[in-house]
mmCIF file of C-alpha atoms in Angstrom:
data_model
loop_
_atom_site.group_PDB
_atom_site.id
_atom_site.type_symbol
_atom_site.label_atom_id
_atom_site.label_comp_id
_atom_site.label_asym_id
_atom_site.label_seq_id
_atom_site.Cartn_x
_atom_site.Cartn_y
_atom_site.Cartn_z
ATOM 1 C CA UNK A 27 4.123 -18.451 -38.622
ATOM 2 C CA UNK A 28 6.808 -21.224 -38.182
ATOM 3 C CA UNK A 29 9.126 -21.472 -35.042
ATOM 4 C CA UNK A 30 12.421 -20.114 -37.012
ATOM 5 C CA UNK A 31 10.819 -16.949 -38.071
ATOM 6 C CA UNK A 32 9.165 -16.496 -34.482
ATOM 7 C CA UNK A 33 12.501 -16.849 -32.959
ATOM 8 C CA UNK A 34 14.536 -14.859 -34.987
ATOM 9 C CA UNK A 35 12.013 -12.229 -33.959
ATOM 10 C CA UNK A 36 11.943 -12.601 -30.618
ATOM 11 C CA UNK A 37 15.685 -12.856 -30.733
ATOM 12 C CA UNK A 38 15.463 -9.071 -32.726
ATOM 13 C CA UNK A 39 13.220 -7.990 -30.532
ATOM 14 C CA UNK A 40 15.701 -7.881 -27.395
ATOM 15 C CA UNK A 41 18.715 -7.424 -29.796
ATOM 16 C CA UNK A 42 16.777 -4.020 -30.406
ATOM 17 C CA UNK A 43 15.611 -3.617 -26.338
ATOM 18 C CA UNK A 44 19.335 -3.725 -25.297
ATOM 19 C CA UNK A 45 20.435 -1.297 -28.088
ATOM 20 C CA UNK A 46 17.829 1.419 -26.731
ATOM 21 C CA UNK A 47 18.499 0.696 -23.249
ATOM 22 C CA UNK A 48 21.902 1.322 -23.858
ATOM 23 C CA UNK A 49 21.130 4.606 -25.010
ATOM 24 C CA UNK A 50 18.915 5.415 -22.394
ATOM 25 C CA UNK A 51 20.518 8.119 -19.892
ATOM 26 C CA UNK A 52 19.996 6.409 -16.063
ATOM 27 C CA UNK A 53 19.721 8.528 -13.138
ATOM 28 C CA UNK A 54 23.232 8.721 -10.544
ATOM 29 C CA UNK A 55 22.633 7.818 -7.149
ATOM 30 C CA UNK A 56 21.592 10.850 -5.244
ATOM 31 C CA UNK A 57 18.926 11.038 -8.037
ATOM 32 C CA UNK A 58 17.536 7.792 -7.873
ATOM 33 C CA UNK A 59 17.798 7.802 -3.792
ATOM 34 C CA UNK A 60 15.537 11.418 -3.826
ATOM 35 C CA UNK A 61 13.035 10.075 -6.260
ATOM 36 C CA UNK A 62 12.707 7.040 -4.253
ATOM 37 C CA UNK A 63 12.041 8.886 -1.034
ATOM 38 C CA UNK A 64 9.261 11.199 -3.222
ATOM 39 C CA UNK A 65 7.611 8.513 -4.330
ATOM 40 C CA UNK A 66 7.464 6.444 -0.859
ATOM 41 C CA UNK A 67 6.340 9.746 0.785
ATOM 42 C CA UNK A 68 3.857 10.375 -1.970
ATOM 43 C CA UNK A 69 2.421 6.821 -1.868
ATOM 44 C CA UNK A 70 2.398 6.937 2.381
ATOM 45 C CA UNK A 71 0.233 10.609 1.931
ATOM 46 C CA UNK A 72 -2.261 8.674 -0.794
ATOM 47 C CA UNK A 73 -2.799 5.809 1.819
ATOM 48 C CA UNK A 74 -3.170 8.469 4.528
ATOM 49 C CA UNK A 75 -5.651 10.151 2.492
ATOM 50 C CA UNK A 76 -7.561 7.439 1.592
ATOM 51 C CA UNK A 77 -7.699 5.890 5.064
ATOM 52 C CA UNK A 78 -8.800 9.177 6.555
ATOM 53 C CA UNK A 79 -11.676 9.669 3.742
ATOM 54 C CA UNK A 80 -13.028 6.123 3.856
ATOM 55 C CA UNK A 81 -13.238 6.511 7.983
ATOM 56 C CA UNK A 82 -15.085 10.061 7.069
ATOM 57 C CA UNK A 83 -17.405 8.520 4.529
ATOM 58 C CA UNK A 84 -18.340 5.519 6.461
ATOM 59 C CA UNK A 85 -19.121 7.998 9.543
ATOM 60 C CA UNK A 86 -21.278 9.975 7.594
ATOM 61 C CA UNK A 87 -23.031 6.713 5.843
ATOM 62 C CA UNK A 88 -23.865 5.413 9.448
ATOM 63 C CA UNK A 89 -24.972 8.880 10.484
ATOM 64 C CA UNK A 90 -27.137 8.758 7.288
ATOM 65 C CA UNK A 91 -28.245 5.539 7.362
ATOM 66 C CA UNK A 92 -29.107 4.955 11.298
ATOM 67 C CA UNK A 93 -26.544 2.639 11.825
ATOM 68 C CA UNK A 94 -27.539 -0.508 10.377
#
């Protein structure tokens, strides 16, 4: 493949990305601000979760394993 043709499709390529973004429906502010705050809330519980099972799990390995 020569340089021309791989340009002219990489130059179609985002031609046809901006024509489909443009189409795309985007969210109004209140939206976006209430997804945002899910998702940060969501992410903070997962971390919570995690931490709180990993302290569990390495309690009970210790308990298990004597305490090396």
């Amino acid at each position: 493949m020569n340089i021309d043709n791989w340009i002219k499709k990489l130059t179609g390529f985002f031609t046809e990305v901006g024509v489909e973004l443009k189409k795309s429906e985007w969210p109004g502010r209140a939206e976006l601000i209430r997804s945002t705050g899910v998702i940060i809330i969501s992410v903070a519980a997962l971390a919570v979760f995690v931490g709180v099972s990993d302290y569990i799990l390495i309690k009970a390995l210790k308990l298990l394993v004597g305490g090396l």
